[in-house]
Amino acid sequence: MGPETGAGRSDPDLAADLAAGQQDALGELYDRYGRLAYSVAFKVLGDPGRAEDVVQEAFLKVWNNAARFDAHRGSLRTWLMTSVRNRSIDYLRGRAGHEREEQELQPGVAATGPSSDPWREVSLSFERTAIREALASLPPEQRQAVELAYFGGYSCREIAGMTRVPLSTVKGRMRLALEKLSSYLQGRGLMDV
Amino acid sequence: MSEHEELENSIAAWVLGAADAGEADTIAIHVDGCPSCQVTASRLTRAIDALPLEVEELEPPARLRQRILAAASTSPRVVPMPSRTEARSLRLPSRRKHLEVRMFERIPLYAAAAAVLLALVAGVAVGQLAGHFTPPAQSQVARFMLVGHDSMAGARASVVDLKSDGIALVDFNGLPALETGKVYELWLITPGNRIDPAGVFVPDASGTKVVVVGRSLEGYKTMAVTTEQGPDGAAAPTQQPQLYGSVA
């Protein structure tokens, strides 16, 4: 596969070309995010075959629905990664894929990630460093709560049972963790205020 | 702690997809109508969107790229292929409209169900009508949600008011099992607090039921459900409703 490149089409242009059925646009999307998508799927599933299946489904979802993309409401990366993560969790938990359909396209709370194009790779690198620093700075129990939910697909109730703390405590830990991550990323200019 | 504070504290769990199904619906409805919670949800979601970057990157199998491109070449497109200009002009709906859109996607199902029911009532062959049925315009359709509380916590109902057809469809799920001899009774309440019975029903074993209300919801402010004595229910509710919502 090609590297994640900073050159190439902007998200809106790429989405428009995907919607127009241009296969080279899909190739560019894959070159840009395929490695990240596969890595997330593998982290959740721990199975290379299933991870491939999930990544394929997620890319095809974007391919088929690219006309609905709106750069004002989120980046292609966010859309794709949300799809990968949700499908991975659905596989993991034996849920039907359609249960996640609405959440993936939940536009009102979609992220407005850092701008793409020439700064994409640099931005991604900054973000990666920042998110790792931010997560490392969290108290272990807060990080655990977020990671069990995001990468494990566990509900608050399940996490409360696993960690033997009250449900409200789990929710509080999640809230604190995400607020800290948000502040951390905002403080580095990696997230819109 | 107020209900707002309680729900606000659950937003992180919700955006992480970790809220229970019933709670998630409640939070979604609250966020939809609460500007400050929308801001919170948006802020926390942005943090979540960075989480994939935590993962150590792995190199996928080289075949995966070609596999995806090959699958795309044979994948049926579910949307028309617009020009670049057209695609740029397309906008995902706002958060407020999201629930409407999400519900609207189900309208053909409800509408088809309504058509079938109407056809049956009118003695028209279902097959004749199904092929020609046109879903009603969005302005002719209103959607609402009923939420269960206390002993009916976890129960939900999606309400679709098909104004042009003069009927409403109520899609219940998560209803608790009834005691023997009891039924659920649906009530419609006017702004002047007149309570009109709107039908009795018994859900299936999984707690689901679609109820057709033989009138539009115009002129009513609230829909509610109580448990009453079967088989005919009561002329007036005998208990406080624990599943209700606005239909105004």
Short mmCIF file of C-alpha atoms in Angstrom, two decimals:
data_model
loop_
_atom_site.label_atom_id
_atom_site.label_comp_id
_atom_site.label_asym_id
_atom_site.label_seq_id
_atom_site.Cartn_x
_atom_site.Cartn_y
_atom_site.Cartn_z
CA MET A 1 0.00 0.00 0.00
CA GLY A 2 1.05 3.55 -0.43
CA PRO A 3 2.01 5.75 2.44
CA GLU A 4 -0.30 8.24 4.12
CA THR A 5 0.46 11.17 1.97
CA GLY A 6 -0.03 14.83 2.68
CA ALA A 7 -0.55 15.60 -0.97
CA GLY A 8 -3.71 14.86 -2.87
CA ARG A 9 -7.31 15.90 -2.78
CA SER A 10 -9.02 17.69 0.06
CA ASP A 11 -11.69 15.77 1.93
CA PRO A 12 -14.59 17.44 0.06
CA ASP A 13 -12.94 16.88 -3.30
CA LEU A 14 -12.10 13.31 -2.43
CA ALA A 15 -15.66 12.68 -1.26
CA ALA A 16 -17.05 14.23 -4.42
CA ASP A 17 -14.85 12.04 -6.57
CA LEU A 18 -15.82 8.99 -4.53
CA ALA A 19 -19.46 9.89 -5.05
CA ALA A 20 -18.80 10.21 -8.76
CA GLY A 21 -17.50 6.66 -8.79
CA GLN A 22 -13.82 7.42 -9.36
CA GLN A 23 -11.90 4.38 -8.19
CA ASP A 24 -8.64 6.29 -7.94
CA ALA A 25 -10.29 8.36 -5.22
CA LEU A 26 -11.03 5.20 -3.27
CA GLY A 27 -7.42 4.17 -3.72
CA GLU A 28 -6.29 7.52 -2.39
CA LEU A 29 -8.61 7.22 0.58
CA TYR A 30 -7.21 3.79 1.31
CA ASP A 31 -3.62 4.97 0.98
CA ARG A 32 -4.42 7.77 3.38
CA TYR A 33 -6.26 5.85 6.08
CA GLY A 34 -6.08 2.15 5.28
CA ARG A 35 -3.27 1.46 7.72
CA LEU A 36 -4.97 3.33 10.53
CA ALA A 37 -8.28 1.63 9.79
CA TYR A 38 -6.73 -1.81 9.80
CA SER A 39 -4.84 -1.08 13.00
CA VAL A 40 -7.99 0.00 14.82
CA ALA A 41 -9.92 -3.02 13.58
CA PHE A 42 -7.12 -5.34 14.61
CA LYS A 43 -6.83 -3.77 18.05
CA VAL A 44 -10.52 -4.34 18.68
CA LEU A 45 -10.83 -7.76 17.08
CA GLY A 46 -7.38 -9.28 17.47
CA ASP A 47 -8.05 -11.24 14.30
CA PRO A 48 -6.41 -10.25 11.02
CA GLY A 49 -9.05 -11.87 8.83
CA ARG A 50 -11.94 -10.20 10.55
CA ALA A 51 -10.03 -6.93 10.64
CA GLU A 52 -9.72 -7.09 6.85
CA ASP A 53 -13.43 -7.75 6.50
CA VAL A 54 -14.30 -4.81 8.72
CA VAL A 55 -11.97 -2.44 6.90
CA GLN A 56 -13.43 -3.48 3.57
CA GLU A 57 -16.97 -2.92 4.81
CA ALA A 58 -16.08 0.49 6.18
CA PHE A 59 -14.43 1.66 2.97
CA LEU A 60 -17.35 0.42 0.93
CA LYS A 61 -19.71 2.28 3.20
CA VAL A 62 -17.88 5.51 2.50
CA TRP A 63 -17.71 4.63 -1.18
CA ASN A 64 -21.43 4.05 -1.38
CA ASN A 65 -22.45 7.04 0.69
CA ALA A 66 -19.81 9.59 -0.22
CA ALA A 67 -22.39 12.00 -1.62
CA ARG A 68 -23.62 12.53 1.91
CA PHE A 69 -20.26 13.71 3.13
CA ASP A 70 -20.15 17.21 4.58
CA ALA A 71 -16.77 18.57 5.54
CA HIS A 72 -18.41 21.03 7.89
CA ARG A 73 -19.65 18.20 10.03
CA GLY A 74 -16.61 15.99 10.21
CA SER A 75 -13.63 14.66 8.37
CA LEU A 76 -13.50 11.61 6.16
CA ARG A 77 -11.10 10.13 8.66
CA THR A 78 -13.64 10.54 11.46
CA TRP A 79 -16.38 8.99 9.38
CA LEU A 80 -14.23 6.08 8.32
CA MET A 81 -12.77 5.40 11.75
CA THR A 82 -16.18 5.58 13.39
CA SER A 83 -17.41 3.04 10.89
CA VAL A 84 -14.40 0.79 11.45
CA ARG A 85 -14.70 0.96 15.20
CA ASN A 86 -18.45 0.36 15.27
CA ARG A 87 -18.28 -2.54 12.85
CA SER A 88 -15.44 -4.06 14.80
CA ILE A 89 -17.40 -3.82 18.03
CA ASP A 90 -20.44 -5.28 16.32
CA TYR A 91 -18.38 -8.24 15.13
CA LEU A 92 -16.87 -8.61 18.56
CA ARG A 93 -20.17 -8.49 20.36
CA GLY A 94 -22.13 -10.44 17.79
CA ARG A 95 -24.42 -7.57 17.00
CA ALA A 96 -26.02 -6.90 13.67
CA GLY A 97 -24.24 -4.18 11.80
CA HIS A 98 -27.34 -2.14 11.22
CA GLU A 99 -27.66 -1.38 14.90
CA ARG A 100 -24.80 1.04 14.54
CA GLU A 101 -25.97 2.59 11.35
CA GLU A 102 -27.45 5.68 12.88
CA GLN A 103 -24.64 6.35 15.26
CA GLU A 104 -22.09 6.31 12.51
CA LEU A 105 -23.87 9.08 10.73
CA GLN A 106 -24.75 10.95 13.88
CA PRO A 107 -24.00 14.30 12.34
CA GLY A 108 -24.78 16.65 15.18
CA VAL A 109 -21.97 15.38 17.32
CA ALA A 110 -19.54 14.61 14.56
CA ALA A 111 -16.10 15.99 14.96
CA THR A 112 -14.59 18.84 13.09
CA GLY A 113 -11.10 17.53 12.94
CA PRO A 114 -8.02 19.44 12.02
CA SER A 115 -7.98 20.52 8.42
CA SER A 116 -6.60 18.10 5.91
CA ASP A 117 -4.68 18.63 2.71
CA PRO A 118 -1.09 19.80 2.86
CA TRP A 119 -0.91 19.53 6.61
CA ARG A 120 -2.62 16.18 6.87
CA GLU A 121 0.36 14.08 7.70
CA VAL A 122 1.90 16.65 10.00
CA SER A 123 -1.43 17.16 11.68
CA LEU A 124 -1.93 13.44 12.09
CA SER A 125 1.49 13.10 13.63
CA PHE A 126 0.83 15.93 16.08
CA GLU A 127 -2.51 14.43 16.95
CA ARG A 128 -1.07 11.00 17.47
CA THR A 129 1.59 12.33 19.81
CA ALA A 130 -0.92 14.47 21.66
CA ILE A 131 -3.50 11.75 22.16
CA ARG A 132 -0.87 9.37 23.48
CA GLU A 133 0.47 12.01 25.85
CA ALA A 134 -3.04 12.88 26.94
CA LEU A 135 -4.03 9.29 27.57
CA ALA A 136 -0.81 8.65 29.43
CA SER A 137 -1.59 11.58 31.70
CA LEU A 138 -4.96 10.17 32.74
CA PRO A 139 -5.40 8.28 35.98
CA PRO A 140 -5.33 4.57 35.10
CA GLU A 141 -8.95 3.97 36.06
CA GLN A 142 -10.17 6.79 33.78
CA ARG A 143 -8.11 5.58 30.86
CA GLN A 144 -9.31 2.04 31.49
CA ALA A 145 -12.97 3.10 31.46
CA VAL A 146 -12.59 4.88 28.12
CA GLU A 147 -10.55 2.13 26.50
CA LEU A 148 -12.86 -0.65 27.64
CA ALA A 149 -15.78 1.22 26.12
CA TYR A 150 -14.13 2.39 22.94
CA PHE A 151 -11.94 -0.55 22.01
CA GLY A 152 -13.77 -3.26 23.92
CA GLY A 153 -17.32 -2.20 23.22
CA TYR A 154 -18.29 -2.68 26.85
CA SER A 155 -21.19 -0.80 28.33
CA CYS A 156 -20.91 1.26 31.49
CA ARG A 157 -22.85 -1.38 33.32
CA GLU A 158 -20.48 -4.10 32.18
CA ILE A 159 -17.46 -2.02 33.09
CA ALA A 160 -18.95 -1.32 36.50
CA GLY A 161 -19.33 -5.06 37.01
CA MET A 162 -15.84 -5.82 35.76
CA THR A 163 -14.16 -3.18 37.86
CA ARG A 164 -16.52 -3.52 40.82
CA VAL A 165 -17.33 0.12 41.14
CA PRO A 166 -20.72 1.86 41.02
CA LEU A 167 -22.19 2.65 37.63
CA SER A 168 -22.12 6.35 38.42
CA THR A 169 -18.40 6.12 39.12
CA VAL A 170 -17.78 4.60 35.70
CA LYS A 171 -19.77 7.35 34.04
CA GLY A 172 -17.87 9.95 36.04
CA ARG A 173 -14.54 8.48 35.01
CA MET A 174 -15.56 8.53 31.37
CA ARG A 175 -16.67 12.12 31.62
CA LEU A 176 -13.49 13.24 33.35
CA ALA A 177 -11.30 11.34 30.91
CA LEU A 178 -12.97 12.78 27.83
CA GLU A 179 -13.02 16.28 29.25
CA LYS A 180 -9.29 16.04 29.94
CA LEU A 181 -8.58 14.67 26.49
CA SER A 182 -10.65 17.42 25.00
CA SER A 183 -8.80 20.10 26.96
CA TYR A 184 -5.47 18.57 26.11
CA LEU A 185 -6.19 18.49 22.40
CA GLN A 186 -7.69 21.97 22.42
CA GLY A 187 -4.68 23.28 24.25
CA ARG A 188 -2.51 22.09 21.40
CA GLY A 189 -4.75 23.52 18.75
CA LEU A 190 -5.72 20.08 17.56
CA MET A 191 -9.40 20.47 18.18
CA ASP A 192 -11.83 23.29 17.54
CA VAL A 193 -13.02 24.99 20.67
CA MET B 1 -29.17 16.05 41.21
CA SER B 2 -31.55 17.35 38.55
CA GLU B 3 -32.57 15.22 35.59
CA HIS B 4 -30.53 17.52 33.36
CA GLU B 5 -27.42 17.05 35.49
CA GLU B 6 -27.93 13.33 35.61
CA LEU B 7 -28.25 13.10 31.85
CA GLU B 8 -25.36 15.47 31.31
CA ASN B 9 -23.18 13.20 33.40
CA SER B 10 -24.11 10.31 31.15
CA ILE B 11 -23.21 12.05 27.90
CA ALA B 12 -19.63 10.76 27.93
CA ALA B 13 -20.89 7.21 28.22
CA TRP B 14 -23.41 7.88 25.48
CA VAL B 15 -20.94 9.29 22.97
CA LEU B 16 -18.67 6.34 23.74
CA GLY B 17 -21.55 4.04 22.87
CA ALA B 18 -21.48 2.66 26.40
CA ALA B 19 -24.93 3.69 27.57
CA ASP B 20 -27.61 1.03 27.83
CA ALA B 21 -30.08 1.05 24.94
CA GLY B 22 -32.95 2.58 26.85
CA GLU B 23 -30.76 5.16 28.49
CA ALA B 24 -29.18 6.01 25.16
CA ASP B 25 -32.58 6.88 23.73
CA THR B 26 -33.36 9.07 26.71
CA ILE B 27 -30.04 10.89 26.42
CA ALA B 28 -30.46 11.29 22.67
CA ILE B 29 -33.84 12.90 23.14
CA HIS B 30 -32.51 15.16 25.87
CA VAL B 31 -29.46 16.22 23.89
CA ASP B 32 -31.63 16.90 20.89
CA GLY B 33 -33.48 19.53 22.86
CA CYS B 34 -30.74 20.83 25.14
CA PRO B 35 -28.25 23.26 23.58
CA SER B 36 -25.74 23.02 26.43
CA CYS B 37 -25.72 19.22 26.26
CA GLN B 38 -25.28 19.43 22.49
CA VAL B 39 -22.13 21.45 23.10
CA THR B 40 -20.91 18.92 25.65
CA ALA B 41 -21.66 15.99 23.35
CA SER B 42 -19.89 17.65 20.47
CA ARG B 43 -16.84 18.48 22.57
CA LEU B 44 -16.54 14.98 24.00
CA THR B 45 -17.10 13.38 20.61
CA ARG B 46 -14.17 15.29 19.18
CA ALA B 47 -12.00 13.80 21.89
CA ILE B 48 -13.28 10.34 21.04
CA ASP B 49 -12.51 10.86 17.39
CA ALA B 50 -8.85 11.18 18.29
CA LEU B 51 -8.78 7.84 20.10
CA PRO B 52 -7.95 5.74 17.02
CA LEU B 53 -4.65 7.59 16.83
CA GLU B 54 -3.62 5.93 20.08
CA VAL B 55 -3.32 2.62 18.29
CA GLU B 56 0.07 1.40 17.19
CA GLU B 57 -0.14 1.21 13.44
CA LEU B 58 0.13 -2.12 11.69
CA GLU B 59 0.70 -2.78 8.05
CA PRO B 60 -2.37 -4.43 6.54
CA PRO B 61 -1.95 -7.28 4.08
CA ALA B 62 -1.02 -5.97 0.66
CA ARG B 63 -4.05 -7.70 -0.88
CA LEU B 64 -6.50 -5.63 1.13
CA ARG B 65 -6.24 -2.53 -1.06
CA GLN B 66 -6.97 -4.48 -4.22
CA ARG B 67 -9.73 -6.42 -2.49
CA ILE B 68 -11.49 -3.20 -1.55
CA LEU B 69 -11.14 -1.70 -5.01
CA ALA B 70 -12.43 -4.89 -6.59
CA ALA B 71 -15.40 -4.99 -4.23
CA ALA B 72 -16.18 -1.35 -4.95
CA SER B 73 -16.27 -1.99 -8.67
CA THR B 74 -19.10 -4.45 -8.19
CA SER B 75 -20.79 -2.77 -5.25
CA PRO B 76 -24.23 -1.38 -6.01
CA ARG B 77 -24.32 2.33 -5.34
CA VAL B 78 -27.04 3.19 -2.90
CA VAL B 79 -26.99 6.86 -3.77
CA PRO B 80 -27.06 8.58 -7.12
CA MET B 81 -23.68 9.70 -8.34
CA PRO B 82 -23.73 13.48 -8.23
CA SER B 83 -21.29 15.79 -9.87
CA ARG B 84 -18.61 17.31 -7.71
CA THR B 85 -20.58 20.52 -7.46
CA GLU B 86 -23.70 18.68 -6.44
CA ALA B 87 -21.85 16.64 -3.88
CA ARG B 88 -20.39 19.76 -2.34
CA SER B 89 -23.82 21.23 -1.96
CA LEU B 90 -25.12 18.20 -0.09
CA ARG B 91 -25.27 18.65 3.64
CA LEU B 92 -25.83 16.17 6.36
CA PRO B 93 -28.74 17.22 8.52
CA SER B 94 -28.24 19.21 11.65
CA ARG B 95 -28.35 17.47 15.01
CA ARG B 96 -31.87 18.72 15.55
CA LYS B 97 -32.96 17.26 12.28
CA HIS B 98 -31.12 14.04 12.87
CA LEU B 99 -33.87 12.35 14.75
CA GLU B 100 -36.32 13.48 12.11
CA VAL B 101 -34.16 12.06 9.38
CA ARG B 102 -33.54 8.87 11.28
CA MET B 103 -37.23 8.48 11.78
CA PHE B 104 -38.00 9.52 8.24
CA GLU B 105 -35.90 6.69 6.98
CA ARG B 106 -38.38 4.40 8.65
CA ILE B 107 -41.39 6.17 7.23
CA PRO B 108 -41.73 3.99 4.17
CA LEU B 109 -42.07 1.03 6.51
CA TYR B 110 -44.67 2.72 8.60
CA ALA B 111 -46.35 4.11 5.54
CA ALA B 112 -46.37 0.72 3.93
CA ALA B 113 -47.81 -0.73 7.12
CA ALA B 114 -50.43 1.97 7.11
CA ALA B 115 -51.20 1.29 3.48
CA VAL B 116 -51.59 -2.39 4.17
CA LEU B 117 -53.84 -1.73 7.12
CA LEU B 118 -55.92 0.75 5.21
CA ALA B 119 -56.15 -1.63 2.35
CA LEU B 120 -57.34 -4.37 4.62
CA VAL B 121 -59.92 -2.09 6.19
CA ALA B 122 -61.13 -0.96 2.80
CA GLY B 123 -61.20 -4.46 1.46
CA VAL B 124 -58.64 -3.63 -1.17
CA ALA B 125 -56.20 -6.30 -2.19
CA VAL B 126 -52.89 -5.57 -0.56
CA GLY B 127 -50.95 -6.40 -3.68
CA GLN B 128 -52.88 -3.86 -5.69
CA LEU B 129 -52.13 -1.06 -3.32
CA ALA B 130 -48.57 -1.86 -2.34
CA GLY B 131 -47.28 -1.32 -5.83
CA HIS B 132 -48.73 2.15 -6.13
CA PHE B 133 -48.31 3.47 -2.64
CA THR B 134 -46.51 6.80 -2.38
CA PRO B 135 -45.07 7.72 1.00
CA PRO B 136 -46.64 10.88 2.38
CA ALA B 137 -44.79 14.15 2.18
CA GLN B 138 -42.72 14.99 5.24
CA SER B 139 -45.00 17.90 6.12
CA GLN B 140 -47.85 15.41 6.45
CA VAL B 141 -45.96 13.31 8.93
CA ALA B 142 -45.03 14.09 12.51
CA ARG B 143 -42.92 11.91 14.76
CA PHE B 144 -42.68 11.69 18.49
CA MET B 145 -41.19 9.49 21.14
CA LEU B 146 -42.74 8.06 24.29
CA VAL B 147 -40.38 7.19 27.12
CA GLY B 148 -41.02 4.82 30.02
CA HIS B 149 -40.40 5.70 33.64
CA ASP B 150 -40.27 3.83 36.95
CA SER B 151 -41.77 0.37 36.45
CA MET B 152 -41.79 0.94 32.70
CA ALA B 153 -38.26 2.29 32.49
CA GLY B 154 -36.69 0.91 29.37
CA ALA B 155 -39.93 0.88 27.43
CA ARG B 156 -40.08 3.15 24.41
CA ALA B 157 -42.46 3.95 21.63
CA SER B 158 -41.97 5.70 18.32
CA VAL B 159 -45.06 7.57 17.23
CA VAL B 160 -45.74 8.50 13.64
CA ASP B 161 -48.70 10.74 13.00
CA LEU B 162 -49.80 10.25 9.39
CA LYS B 163 -51.87 13.39 9.22
CA SER B 164 -53.09 12.99 5.69
CA ASP B 165 -54.33 9.50 6.46
CA GLY B 166 -55.91 10.50 9.75
CA ILE B 167 -54.14 7.76 11.66
CA ALA B 168 -51.11 7.39 13.88
CA LEU B 169 -48.84 4.41 14.29
CA VAL B 170 -47.22 3.68 17.63
CA ASP B 171 -44.30 1.26 17.62
CA PHE B 172 -43.74 0.01 21.16
CA ASN B 173 -40.73 -1.89 22.39
CA GLY B 174 -39.35 -2.92 25.74
CA LEU B 175 -42.77 -3.20 27.33
CA PRO B 176 -42.91 -5.24 30.55
CA ALA B 177 -45.01 -8.39 30.47
CA LEU B 178 -48.55 -7.90 31.68
CA GLU B 179 -50.25 -9.69 34.52
CA THR B 180 -52.92 -12.14 33.43
CA GLY B 181 -56.10 -10.35 32.47
CA LYS B 182 -54.45 -6.95 32.12
CA VAL B 183 -54.00 -4.86 29.00
CA TYR B 184 -52.11 -1.73 28.12
CA GLU B 185 -54.35 1.20 27.31
CA LEU B 186 -53.33 4.15 25.21
CA TRP B 187 -54.56 7.64 26.07
CA LEU B 188 -54.55 10.94 24.26
CA ILE B 189 -54.65 14.11 26.31
CA THR B 190 -55.74 17.50 25.00
CA PRO B 191 -54.27 20.85 26.09
CA GLY B 192 -57.40 21.21 28.21
CA ASN B 193 -56.54 17.91 29.93
CA ARG B 194 -59.39 15.95 28.44
CA ILE B 195 -58.28 12.31 28.33
CA ASP B 196 -59.49 10.24 25.40
CA PRO B 197 -59.00 6.48 25.25
CA ALA B 198 -57.16 5.47 22.08
CA GLY B 199 -57.14 1.69 22.25
CA VAL B 200 -55.99 -1.29 24.23
CA PHE B 201 -53.30 -3.76 23.31
CA VAL B 202 -51.18 -6.61 24.54
CA PRO B 203 -47.55 -6.76 23.45
CA ASP B 204 -45.90 -9.89 22.18
CA ALA B 205 -43.53 -11.96 24.28
CA SER B 206 -40.63 -9.69 23.40
CA GLY B 207 -42.46 -6.60 24.61
CA THR B 208 -43.10 -5.13 21.18
CA LYS B 209 -46.29 -4.06 19.49
CA VAL B 210 -47.35 -1.73 16.71
CA VAL B 211 -50.64 -0.02 17.50
CA VAL B 212 -52.71 1.85 14.95
CA VAL B 213 -54.58 4.82 16.39
CA GLY B 214 -57.56 5.56 14.22
CA ARG B 215 -57.22 9.30 14.30
CA SER B 216 -54.68 12.01 13.76
CA LEU B 217 -52.94 13.44 16.79
CA GLU B 218 -53.87 16.99 15.85
CA GLY B 219 -55.30 18.74 18.88
CA TYR B 220 -53.60 16.51 21.42
CA LYS B 221 -50.60 17.40 23.52
CA THR B 222 -49.68 14.11 25.20
CA MET B 223 -49.87 10.40 24.57
CA ALA B 224 -49.69 8.08 27.57
CA VAL B 225 -50.02 4.42 28.46
CA THR B 226 -51.43 2.81 31.57
CA THR B 227 -52.11 -0.76 32.60
CA GLU B 228 -55.81 -1.50 32.86
CA GLN B 229 -58.13 -4.43 33.31
CA GLY B 230 -58.68 -6.41 30.13
CA PRO B 231 -60.05 -7.14 27.75
CA ASP B 232 -61.60 -3.74 27.10
CA GLY B 233 -59.59 -1.46 29.35
CA ALA B 234 -61.09 1.45 31.25
CA ALA B 235 -63.10 4.52 30.26
CA ALA B 236 -60.65 6.67 32.19
CA PRO B 237 -57.13 5.88 33.43
CA THR B 238 -57.01 4.25 36.84
CA GLN B 239 -53.35 4.98 37.52
CA GLN B 240 -50.60 7.43 36.76
CA PRO B 241 -49.04 6.76 33.36
CA GLN B 242 -45.47 5.55 33.39
CA LEU B 243 -44.93 5.67 29.64
CA TYR B 244 -45.71 8.95 27.96
CA GLY B 245 -44.50 11.73 25.73
CA SER B 246 -45.46 14.88 23.95
CA VAL B 247 -47.26 14.61 20.63
CA ALA B 248 -47.66 18.35 20.14
#
